[in-house]
Coordinates of C-alpha atoms in Angstrom, one line a residue:
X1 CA 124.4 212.8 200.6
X2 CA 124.3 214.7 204.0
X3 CA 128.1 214.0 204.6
X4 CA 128.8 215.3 201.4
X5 CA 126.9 218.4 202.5
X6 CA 128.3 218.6 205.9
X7 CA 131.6 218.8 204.4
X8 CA 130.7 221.3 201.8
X9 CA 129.5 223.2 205.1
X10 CA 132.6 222.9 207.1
X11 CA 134.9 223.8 203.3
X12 CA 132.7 226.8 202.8
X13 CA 133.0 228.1 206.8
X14 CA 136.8 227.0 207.1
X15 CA 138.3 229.9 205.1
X16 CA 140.6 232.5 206.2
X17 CA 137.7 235.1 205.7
X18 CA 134.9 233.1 207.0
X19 CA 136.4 232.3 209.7
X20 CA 137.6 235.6 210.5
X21 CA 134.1 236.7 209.8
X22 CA 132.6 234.5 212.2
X23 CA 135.2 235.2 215.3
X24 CA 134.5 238.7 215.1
X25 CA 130.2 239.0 214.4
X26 CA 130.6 236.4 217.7
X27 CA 132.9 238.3 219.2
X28 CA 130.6 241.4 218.6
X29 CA 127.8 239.4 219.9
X30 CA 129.6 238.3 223.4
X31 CA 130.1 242.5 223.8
X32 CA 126.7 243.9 222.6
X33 CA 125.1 240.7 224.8
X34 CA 127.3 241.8 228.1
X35 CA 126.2 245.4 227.8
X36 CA 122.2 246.1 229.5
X37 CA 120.5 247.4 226.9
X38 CA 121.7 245.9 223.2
X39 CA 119.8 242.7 223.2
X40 CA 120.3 239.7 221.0
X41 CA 117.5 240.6 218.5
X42 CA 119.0 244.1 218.0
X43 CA 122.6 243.0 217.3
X44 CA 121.2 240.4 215.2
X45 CA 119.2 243.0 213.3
X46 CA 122.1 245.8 213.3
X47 CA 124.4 243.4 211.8
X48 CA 121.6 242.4 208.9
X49 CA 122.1 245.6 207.4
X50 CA 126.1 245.9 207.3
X51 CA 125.9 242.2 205.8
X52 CA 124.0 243.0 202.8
X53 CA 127.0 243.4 201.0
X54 CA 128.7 239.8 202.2
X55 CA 128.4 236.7 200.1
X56 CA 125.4 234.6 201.5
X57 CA 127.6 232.6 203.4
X58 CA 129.8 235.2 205.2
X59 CA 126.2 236.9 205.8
X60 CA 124.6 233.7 206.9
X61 CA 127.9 233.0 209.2
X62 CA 128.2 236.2 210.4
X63 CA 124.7 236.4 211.8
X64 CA 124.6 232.7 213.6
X65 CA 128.0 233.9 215.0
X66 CA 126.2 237.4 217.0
X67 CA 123.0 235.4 217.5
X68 CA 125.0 232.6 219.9
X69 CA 127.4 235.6 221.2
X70 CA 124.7 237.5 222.3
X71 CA 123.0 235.1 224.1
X72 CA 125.6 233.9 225.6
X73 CA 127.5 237.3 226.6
X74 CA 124.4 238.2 228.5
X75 CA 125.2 235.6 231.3
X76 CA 128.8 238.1 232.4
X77 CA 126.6 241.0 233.4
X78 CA 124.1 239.2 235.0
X79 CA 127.3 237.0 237.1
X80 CA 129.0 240.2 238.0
X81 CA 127.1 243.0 238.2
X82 CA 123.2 241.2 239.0
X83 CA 121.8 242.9 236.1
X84 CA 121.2 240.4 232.9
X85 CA 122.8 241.4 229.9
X86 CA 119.7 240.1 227.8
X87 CA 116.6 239.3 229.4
X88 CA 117.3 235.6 228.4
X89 CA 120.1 235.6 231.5
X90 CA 117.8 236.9 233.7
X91 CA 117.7 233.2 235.6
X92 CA 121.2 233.0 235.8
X93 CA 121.7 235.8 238.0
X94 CA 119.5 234.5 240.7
X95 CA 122.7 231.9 241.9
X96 CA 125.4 234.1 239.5
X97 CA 125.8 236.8 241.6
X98 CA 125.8 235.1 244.6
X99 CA 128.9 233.2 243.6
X100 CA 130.3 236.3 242.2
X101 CA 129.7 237.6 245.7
X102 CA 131.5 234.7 247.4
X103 CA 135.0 235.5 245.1
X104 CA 133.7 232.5 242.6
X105 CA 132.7 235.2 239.6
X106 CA 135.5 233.5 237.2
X107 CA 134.2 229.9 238.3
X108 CA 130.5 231.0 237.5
X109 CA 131.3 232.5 234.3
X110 CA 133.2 229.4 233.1
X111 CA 130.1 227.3 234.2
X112 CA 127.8 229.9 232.2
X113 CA 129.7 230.2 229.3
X114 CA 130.5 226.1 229.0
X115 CA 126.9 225.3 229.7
X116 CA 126.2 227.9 226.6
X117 CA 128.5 225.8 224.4
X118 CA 127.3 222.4 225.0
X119 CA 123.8 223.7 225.0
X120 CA 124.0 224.7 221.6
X121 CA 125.8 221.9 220.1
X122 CA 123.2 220.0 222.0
X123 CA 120.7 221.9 219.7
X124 CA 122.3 221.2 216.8
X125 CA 121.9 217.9 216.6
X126 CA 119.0 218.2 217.4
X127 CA 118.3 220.5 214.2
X128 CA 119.8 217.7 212.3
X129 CA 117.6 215.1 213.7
X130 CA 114.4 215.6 215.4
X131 CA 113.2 218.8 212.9
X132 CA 110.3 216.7 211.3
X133 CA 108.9 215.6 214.8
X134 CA 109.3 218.6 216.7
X135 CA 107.8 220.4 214.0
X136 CA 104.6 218.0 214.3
X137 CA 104.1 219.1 218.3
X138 CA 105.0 222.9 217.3
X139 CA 101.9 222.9 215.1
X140 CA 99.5 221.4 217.6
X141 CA 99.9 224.7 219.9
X142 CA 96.9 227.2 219.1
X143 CA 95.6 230.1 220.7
X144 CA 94.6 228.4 224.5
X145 CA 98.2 226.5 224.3
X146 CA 99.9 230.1 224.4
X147 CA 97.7 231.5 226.7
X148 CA 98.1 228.8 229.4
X149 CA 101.9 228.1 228.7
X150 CA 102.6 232.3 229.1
X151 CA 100.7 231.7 232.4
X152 CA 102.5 228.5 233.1
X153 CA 106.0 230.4 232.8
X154 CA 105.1 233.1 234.7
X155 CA 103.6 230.9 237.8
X156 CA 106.8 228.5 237.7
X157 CA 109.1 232.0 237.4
X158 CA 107.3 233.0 241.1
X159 CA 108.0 229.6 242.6
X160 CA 111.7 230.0 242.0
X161 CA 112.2 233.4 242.9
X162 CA 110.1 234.3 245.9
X163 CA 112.2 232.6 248.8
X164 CA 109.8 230.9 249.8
X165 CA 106.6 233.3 249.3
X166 CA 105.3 231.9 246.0
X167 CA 102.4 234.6 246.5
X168 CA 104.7 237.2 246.0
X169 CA 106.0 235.9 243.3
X170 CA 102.8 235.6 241.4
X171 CA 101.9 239.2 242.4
X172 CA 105.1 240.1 241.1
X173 CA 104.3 238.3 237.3
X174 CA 100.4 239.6 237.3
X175 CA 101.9 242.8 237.9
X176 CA 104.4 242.5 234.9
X177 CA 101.2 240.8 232.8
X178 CA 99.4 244.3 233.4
X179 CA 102.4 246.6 232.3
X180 CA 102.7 244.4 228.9
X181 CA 99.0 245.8 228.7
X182 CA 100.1 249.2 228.3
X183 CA 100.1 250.4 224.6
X184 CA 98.5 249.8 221.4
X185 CA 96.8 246.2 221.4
X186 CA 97.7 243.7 219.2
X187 CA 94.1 242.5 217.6
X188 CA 92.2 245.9 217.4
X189 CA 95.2 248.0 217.6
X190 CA 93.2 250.1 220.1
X191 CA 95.2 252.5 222.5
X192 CA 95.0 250.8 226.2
X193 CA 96.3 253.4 229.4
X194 CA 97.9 255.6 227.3
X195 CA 96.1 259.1 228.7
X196 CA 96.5 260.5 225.0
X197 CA 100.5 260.1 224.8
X198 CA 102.4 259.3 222.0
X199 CA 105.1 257.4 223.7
X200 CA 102.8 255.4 225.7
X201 CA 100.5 254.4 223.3
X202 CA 103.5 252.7 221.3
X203 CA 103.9 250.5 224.4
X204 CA 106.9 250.4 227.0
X205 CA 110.0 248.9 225.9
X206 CA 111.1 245.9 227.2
X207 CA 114.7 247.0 227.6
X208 CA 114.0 250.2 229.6
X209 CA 112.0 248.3 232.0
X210 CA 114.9 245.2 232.4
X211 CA 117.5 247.5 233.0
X212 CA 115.3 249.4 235.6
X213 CA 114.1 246.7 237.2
X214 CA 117.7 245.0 237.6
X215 CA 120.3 247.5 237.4
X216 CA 118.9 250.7 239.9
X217 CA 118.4 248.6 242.6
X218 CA 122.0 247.3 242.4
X219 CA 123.1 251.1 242.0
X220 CA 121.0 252.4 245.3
X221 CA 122.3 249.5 247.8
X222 CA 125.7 250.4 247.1
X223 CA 125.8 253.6 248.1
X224 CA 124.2 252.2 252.0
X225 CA 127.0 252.3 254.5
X226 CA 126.4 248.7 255.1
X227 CA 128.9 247.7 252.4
X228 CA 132.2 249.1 253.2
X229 CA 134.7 246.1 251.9
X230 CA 135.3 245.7 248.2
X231 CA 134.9 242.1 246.4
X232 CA 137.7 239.9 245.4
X233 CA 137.6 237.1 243.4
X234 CA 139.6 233.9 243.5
X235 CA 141.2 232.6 239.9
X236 CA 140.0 229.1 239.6
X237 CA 141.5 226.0 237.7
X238 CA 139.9 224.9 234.4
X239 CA 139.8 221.2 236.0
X240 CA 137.8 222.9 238.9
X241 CA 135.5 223.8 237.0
X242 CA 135.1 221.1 234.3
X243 CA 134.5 218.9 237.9
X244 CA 131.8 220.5 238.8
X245 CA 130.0 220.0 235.5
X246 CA 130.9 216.7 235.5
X247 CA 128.9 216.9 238.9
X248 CA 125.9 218.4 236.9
X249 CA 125.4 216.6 233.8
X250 CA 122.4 215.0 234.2
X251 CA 121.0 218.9 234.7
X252 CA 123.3 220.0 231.5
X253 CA 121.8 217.7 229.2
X254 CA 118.3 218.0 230.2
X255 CA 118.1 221.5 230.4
X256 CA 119.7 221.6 226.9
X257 CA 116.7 219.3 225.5
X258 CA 114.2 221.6 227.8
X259 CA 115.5 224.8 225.6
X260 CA 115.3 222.8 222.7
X261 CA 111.4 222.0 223.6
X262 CA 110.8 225.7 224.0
X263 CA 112.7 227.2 221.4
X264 CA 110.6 225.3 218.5
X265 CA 107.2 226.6 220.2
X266 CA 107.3 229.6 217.9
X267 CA 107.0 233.1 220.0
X268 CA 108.0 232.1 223.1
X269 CA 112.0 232.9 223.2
X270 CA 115.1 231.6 225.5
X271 CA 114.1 233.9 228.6
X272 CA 111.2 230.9 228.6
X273 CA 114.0 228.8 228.0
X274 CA 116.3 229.3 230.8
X275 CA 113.3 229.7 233.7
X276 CA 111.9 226.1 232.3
X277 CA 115.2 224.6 232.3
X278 CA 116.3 226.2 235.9
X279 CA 112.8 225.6 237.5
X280 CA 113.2 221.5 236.1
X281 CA 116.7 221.3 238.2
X282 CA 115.8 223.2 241.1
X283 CA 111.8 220.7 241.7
X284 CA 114.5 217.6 241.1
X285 CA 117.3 218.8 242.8
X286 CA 117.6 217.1 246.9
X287 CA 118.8 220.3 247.9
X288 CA 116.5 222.9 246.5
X289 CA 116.6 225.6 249.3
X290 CA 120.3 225.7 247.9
X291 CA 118.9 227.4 245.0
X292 CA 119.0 231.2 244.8
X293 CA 122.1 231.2 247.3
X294 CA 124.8 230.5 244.7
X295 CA 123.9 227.0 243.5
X296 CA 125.8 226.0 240.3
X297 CA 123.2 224.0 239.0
X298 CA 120.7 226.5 238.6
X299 CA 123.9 228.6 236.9
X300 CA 124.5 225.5 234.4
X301 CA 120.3 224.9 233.9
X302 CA 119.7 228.7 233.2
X303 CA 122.6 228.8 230.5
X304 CA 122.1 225.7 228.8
X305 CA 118.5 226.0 228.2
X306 CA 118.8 229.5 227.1
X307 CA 121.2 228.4 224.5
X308 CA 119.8 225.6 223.3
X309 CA 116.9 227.8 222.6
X310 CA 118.8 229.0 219.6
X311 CA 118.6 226.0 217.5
X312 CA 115.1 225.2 218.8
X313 CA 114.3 228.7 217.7
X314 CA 116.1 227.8 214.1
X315 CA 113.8 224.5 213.4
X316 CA 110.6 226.1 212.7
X317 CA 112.4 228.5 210.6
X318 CA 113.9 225.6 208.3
X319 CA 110.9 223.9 208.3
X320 CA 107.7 226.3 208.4
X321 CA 109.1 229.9 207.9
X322 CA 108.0 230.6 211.7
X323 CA 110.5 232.1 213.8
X324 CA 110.3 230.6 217.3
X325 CA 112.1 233.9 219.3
X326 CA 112.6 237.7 218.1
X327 CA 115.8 237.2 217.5
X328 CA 115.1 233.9 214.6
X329 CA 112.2 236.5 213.5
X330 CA 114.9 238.5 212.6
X331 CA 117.7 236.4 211.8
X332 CA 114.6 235.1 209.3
X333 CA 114.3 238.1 207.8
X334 CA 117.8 237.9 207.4
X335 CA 117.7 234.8 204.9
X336 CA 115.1 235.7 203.0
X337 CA 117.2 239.0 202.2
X338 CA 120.1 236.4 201.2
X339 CA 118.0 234.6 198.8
X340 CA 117.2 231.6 201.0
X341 CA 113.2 230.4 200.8
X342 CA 113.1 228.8 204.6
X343 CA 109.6 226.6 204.5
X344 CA 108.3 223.3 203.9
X345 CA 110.2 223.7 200.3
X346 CA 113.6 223.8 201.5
X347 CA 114.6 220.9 201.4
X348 CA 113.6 220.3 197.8
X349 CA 115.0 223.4 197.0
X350 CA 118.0 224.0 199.3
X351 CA 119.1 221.1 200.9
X352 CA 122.5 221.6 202.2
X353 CA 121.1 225.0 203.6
X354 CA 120.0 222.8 206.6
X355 CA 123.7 221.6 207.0
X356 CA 125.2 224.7 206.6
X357 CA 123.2 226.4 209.7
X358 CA 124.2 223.4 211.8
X359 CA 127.9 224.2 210.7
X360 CA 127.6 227.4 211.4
X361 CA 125.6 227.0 214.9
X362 CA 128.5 223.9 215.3
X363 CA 131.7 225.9 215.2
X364 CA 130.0 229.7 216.7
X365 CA 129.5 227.6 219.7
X366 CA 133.3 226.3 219.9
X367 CA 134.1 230.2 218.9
X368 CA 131.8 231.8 221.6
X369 CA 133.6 229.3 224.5
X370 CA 137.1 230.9 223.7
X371 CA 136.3 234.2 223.4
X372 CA 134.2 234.1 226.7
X373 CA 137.6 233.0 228.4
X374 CA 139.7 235.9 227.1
X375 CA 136.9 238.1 228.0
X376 CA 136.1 236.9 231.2
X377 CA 139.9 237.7 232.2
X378 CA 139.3 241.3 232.2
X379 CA 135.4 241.5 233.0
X380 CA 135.9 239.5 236.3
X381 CA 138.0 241.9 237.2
X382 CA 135.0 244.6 237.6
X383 CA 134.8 243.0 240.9
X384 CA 138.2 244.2 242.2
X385 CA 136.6 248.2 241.4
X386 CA 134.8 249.9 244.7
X387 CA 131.3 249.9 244.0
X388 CA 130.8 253.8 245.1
X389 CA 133.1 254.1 241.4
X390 CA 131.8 251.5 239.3
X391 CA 128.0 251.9 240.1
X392 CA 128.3 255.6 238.6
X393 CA 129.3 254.3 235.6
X394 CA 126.7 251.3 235.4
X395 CA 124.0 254.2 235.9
X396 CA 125.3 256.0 232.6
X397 CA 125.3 252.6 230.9
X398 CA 121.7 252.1 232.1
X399 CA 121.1 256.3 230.7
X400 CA 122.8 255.1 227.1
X401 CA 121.7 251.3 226.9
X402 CA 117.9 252.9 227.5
X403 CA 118.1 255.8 224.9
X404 CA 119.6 253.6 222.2
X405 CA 116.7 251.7 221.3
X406 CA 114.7 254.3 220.2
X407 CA 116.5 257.6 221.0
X408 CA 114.1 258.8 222.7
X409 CA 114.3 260.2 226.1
X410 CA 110.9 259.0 227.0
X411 CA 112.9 255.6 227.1
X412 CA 115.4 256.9 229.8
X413 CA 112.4 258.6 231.9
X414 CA 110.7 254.8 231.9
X415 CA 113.7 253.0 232.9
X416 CA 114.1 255.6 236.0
X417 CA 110.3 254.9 236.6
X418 CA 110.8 251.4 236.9
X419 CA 114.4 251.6 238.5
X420 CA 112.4 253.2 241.0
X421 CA 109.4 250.5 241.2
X422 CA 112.2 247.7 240.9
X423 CA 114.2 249.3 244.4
X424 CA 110.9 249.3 246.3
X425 CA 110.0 245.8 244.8
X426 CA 113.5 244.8 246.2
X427 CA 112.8 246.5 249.5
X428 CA 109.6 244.1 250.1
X429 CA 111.5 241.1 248.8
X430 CA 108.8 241.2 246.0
X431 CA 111.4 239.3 242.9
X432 CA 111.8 241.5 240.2
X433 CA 112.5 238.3 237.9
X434 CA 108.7 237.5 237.5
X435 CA 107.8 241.0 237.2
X436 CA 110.0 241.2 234.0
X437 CA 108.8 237.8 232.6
X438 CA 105.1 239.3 232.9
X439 CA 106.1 241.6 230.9
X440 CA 107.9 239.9 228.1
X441 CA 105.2 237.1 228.1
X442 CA 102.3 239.9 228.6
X443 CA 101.6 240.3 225.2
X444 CA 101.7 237.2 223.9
X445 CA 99.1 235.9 226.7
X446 CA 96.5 238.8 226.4
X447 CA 96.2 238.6 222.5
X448 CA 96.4 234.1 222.9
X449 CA 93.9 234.4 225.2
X450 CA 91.3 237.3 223.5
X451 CA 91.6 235.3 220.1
X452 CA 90.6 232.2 221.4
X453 CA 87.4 233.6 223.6
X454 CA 87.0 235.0 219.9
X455 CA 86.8 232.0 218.0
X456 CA 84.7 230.2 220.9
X457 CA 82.3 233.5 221.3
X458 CA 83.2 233.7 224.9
X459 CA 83.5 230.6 225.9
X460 CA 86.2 228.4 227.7
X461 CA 85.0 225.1 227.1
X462 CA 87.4 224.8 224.2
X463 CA 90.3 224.9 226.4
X464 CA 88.5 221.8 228.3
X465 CA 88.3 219.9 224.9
X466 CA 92.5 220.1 224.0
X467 CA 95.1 217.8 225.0
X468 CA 98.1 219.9 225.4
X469 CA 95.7 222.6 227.1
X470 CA 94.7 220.1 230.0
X471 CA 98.1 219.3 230.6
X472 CA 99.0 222.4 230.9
X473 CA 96.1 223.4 233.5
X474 CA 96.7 220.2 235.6
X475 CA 100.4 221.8 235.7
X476 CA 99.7 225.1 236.4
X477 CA 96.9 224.0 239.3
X478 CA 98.9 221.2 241.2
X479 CA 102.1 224.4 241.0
X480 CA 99.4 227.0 242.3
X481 CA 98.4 224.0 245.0
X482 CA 102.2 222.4 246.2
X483 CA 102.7 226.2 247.1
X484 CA 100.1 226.0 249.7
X485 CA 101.2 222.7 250.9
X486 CA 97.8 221.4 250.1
X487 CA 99.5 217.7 248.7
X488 CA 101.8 217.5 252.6
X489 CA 98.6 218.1 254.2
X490 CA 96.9 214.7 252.1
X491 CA 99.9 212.2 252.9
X492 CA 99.5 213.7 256.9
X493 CA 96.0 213.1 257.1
X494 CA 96.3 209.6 254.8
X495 CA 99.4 208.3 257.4
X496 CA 97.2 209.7 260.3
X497 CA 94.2 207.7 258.8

């Protein structure tokens, strides 16, 4: 019976217009996910609208097609320009740019955009196959779980990016924790450091802040004197660069099954993603200083695990009607529109639905990997442009990719407020990374956490009493501890002893 449906799947997306369809919502996707600003779960959600219209399976098509494009275009800005397309490539910029910087921006984009593939069709076996036990571990996560696993991603996102000065780091993430603050709160809906405005009392946007933090203070350094030569890059060799994959598998495949972990954990998202699955290869890796100075592994982890997200996202869909991203909250939305009834019942109802998502996910991946190429032809070339002409026009993408999300100008006065915060972040070598994590995790930790002291009436014990919450506290304690060297310091005084 399921190769009967597979192949239904494959007949039904293998037509002229569906597959037309599905090269150009990806397509779409690879664009809106290059340019700061239009993340994945807005060109998911403008594309819901204009599919209404479409047959169920063009729609259905059509939106898997922008979902993977989007995710995956997001890795070309943050390569060339340091500033992450979608706030799930923030990671791969930390050793993207580099190489971009070192004439190896085509060879990084290759290894982004291949990781990408392979991570997704990764994930869709895994939607085929482990959906009934994932789903078992996704509903063991309650209120503490989030809590400590927001904290857990933010600590592990200060290790990576500090150089060196995890303490930094983790100031950097509290600091973004206490931003997400801002705004309206989530249990009592009561109006938190707002001072009485409007605009502030609806929260700050996510994407103002991203592109502030990333993209002003690429624009300020180069206009310094201290950068007179302009970047080239060298065209690289497909076997190159299938080589050094080959050199990174084990990290390929076990990021891809990291993403696919996260993505099922409903709410969390492949920003988590690609940080879990980079932070896993840099600990292993023999070489981890490497990291952060243009280390291809940490461009292959980031990408794969943010990709594989996508079908871990899909799973709790299929199986509870939970989305596990913004994005599958949307692209959930999505099928209910279309007459689909994702939830325990689906399979009874709408079997070969399953098959058909895994289709779709299947062949968007294969479609995403040959557009990128084209693509990156001409992007890479944005390093050949002097930076005193290109940055002027990044700063008016910033102006336009802040105003569209609302069209408001508030939105454009919040990412110069925290272009401005993200420059003198940059100037104390305070990572911006963890800041913007704290932000994106912020709400989702303060409204975990206040809901559980609910339900206990203040009290922490219950967090004591929980499996998956111990784990994640001996994790977070013996990270906070190997910072301070506190574990060298025992295997000195043991040898000494």
């Amino acid at each position: 019976m399921a190769l009967q449906y597979l192949a239904q799947a494959f007949g039904a997306v293998l037509t002229p217009m569906n597959m037309g369809v599905l090269l150009l919502s990806t397509f779409a996707g690879l664009i809106m996910g290059m340019l700061p600003g239009l993340s994945a779960t807005m060109a998911v959600a403008l594309l819901t609208g204009l599919t209404y219209s479409l047959s169920s399976t063009s729609a259905i098509i059509s939106l898997i097609g922008v979902y993977v494009g989007a995710i995956s275009g997001g890795c070309q800005a943050a390569v060339l320009l340091n500033i992450p397309g979608t706030p799930a490539s923030a990671a791969t910029a930390l050793d993207g740019f580099p190489l971009a910087n070192r004439g190896k921006g085509g060879l990084a984009i290759f290894l982004a955009t291949t990781s990408s593939c392979i991570g997704t069709l990764i994930s869709v076996i895994c939607v085929l196959t482990l959906t009934p036990l994932l789903t078992k571990v996704s509903l063991q996560f309650g209120s503490w779980e989030f809590f400590l696993l927001s904290l857990f991603g933010v600590i592990i996102c200060g290790n990576l990016t500090s150089n060196g000065n995890a303490v930094k780091g983790w100031i950097s993430g509290v600091i973004g924790l206490l931003v997400a603050q801002v705004g309206l709160d989530q249990l009592d809906a009561y109006p938190r450091f707002s001072y009485g405005n409007v605009n502030i009392m609806a929260g700050l946007a996510l994407i103002p802040i991203m592109i502030g933090l990333f993209g002003f203070p690429e624009i300020i350094k180069a206009f310094k004197k201290t950068e007179t030569h302009v970047l080239e890059f060298s065209p690289f060799k497909l076997k190159e660069g299938f080589g050094v994959l080959k050199n990174h598998i084990v990290e390929l495949i076990r990021s891809s099954f990291i993403g696919v972990g996260v993505g099922i954990i409903p709410g969390v998202g492949e920003d988590v993603g690609g940080w879990l699955s980079y932070w896993a290869s840099k600990s292993t890796s023999k070489h981890p200083e490497t990291f952060g100075d243009g280390e291809t592994a940490g461009v292959v982890s980031a990408e794969a695990g943010n990709n594989a997200c996508i079908g871990g996202a899909i799973i709790p869909i299929l199986s509870l009607a939970v989305p596990g991203s913004a994005p599958a909250a949307v692209l959930l939305a999505a099928f209910m529109m279309h007459g689909y009834r994702p939830g325990p019942l689906l399979m009874n109802e709408s079997p070969e639905f399953l098959y058909q998502i895994c289709v779709d996910l299947f062949l968007a991946a294969l479609a995403m990997w040959l557009l990128a190429q084209v693509v990156s032809k001409f992007s890479v070339k944005i390093l050949g442009v002097k930076k005193e002409i290109l940055m002027p026009v990044i700063y008016v993408l910033c102006v336009v990719g802040s105003f569209v999300i609302n069209h408001i100008m508030f939105d454009v006065k919040v990412m110069f407020v925290f272009g401005i915060i993200g420059f003198f972040l940059s100037a104390a070598e305070f990572p911006a990374a963890p800041f913007l994590l704290g932000v994106i995790l912020g709400s989702m930790t303060d409204s975990n956490l206040r809901r559980a002291l609910t339900i206990s009436e203040g009290s922490f014990m219950p967090m004591l009493q929980r499996p998956i919450s111990v784990i994640f506290l001996i994790a977070i304690v013996v990270l906070i501890l190997s910072q301070f060297h506190v574990f060298d310091r025992l295997k000195k005084r043991k040898a000494n002893g």
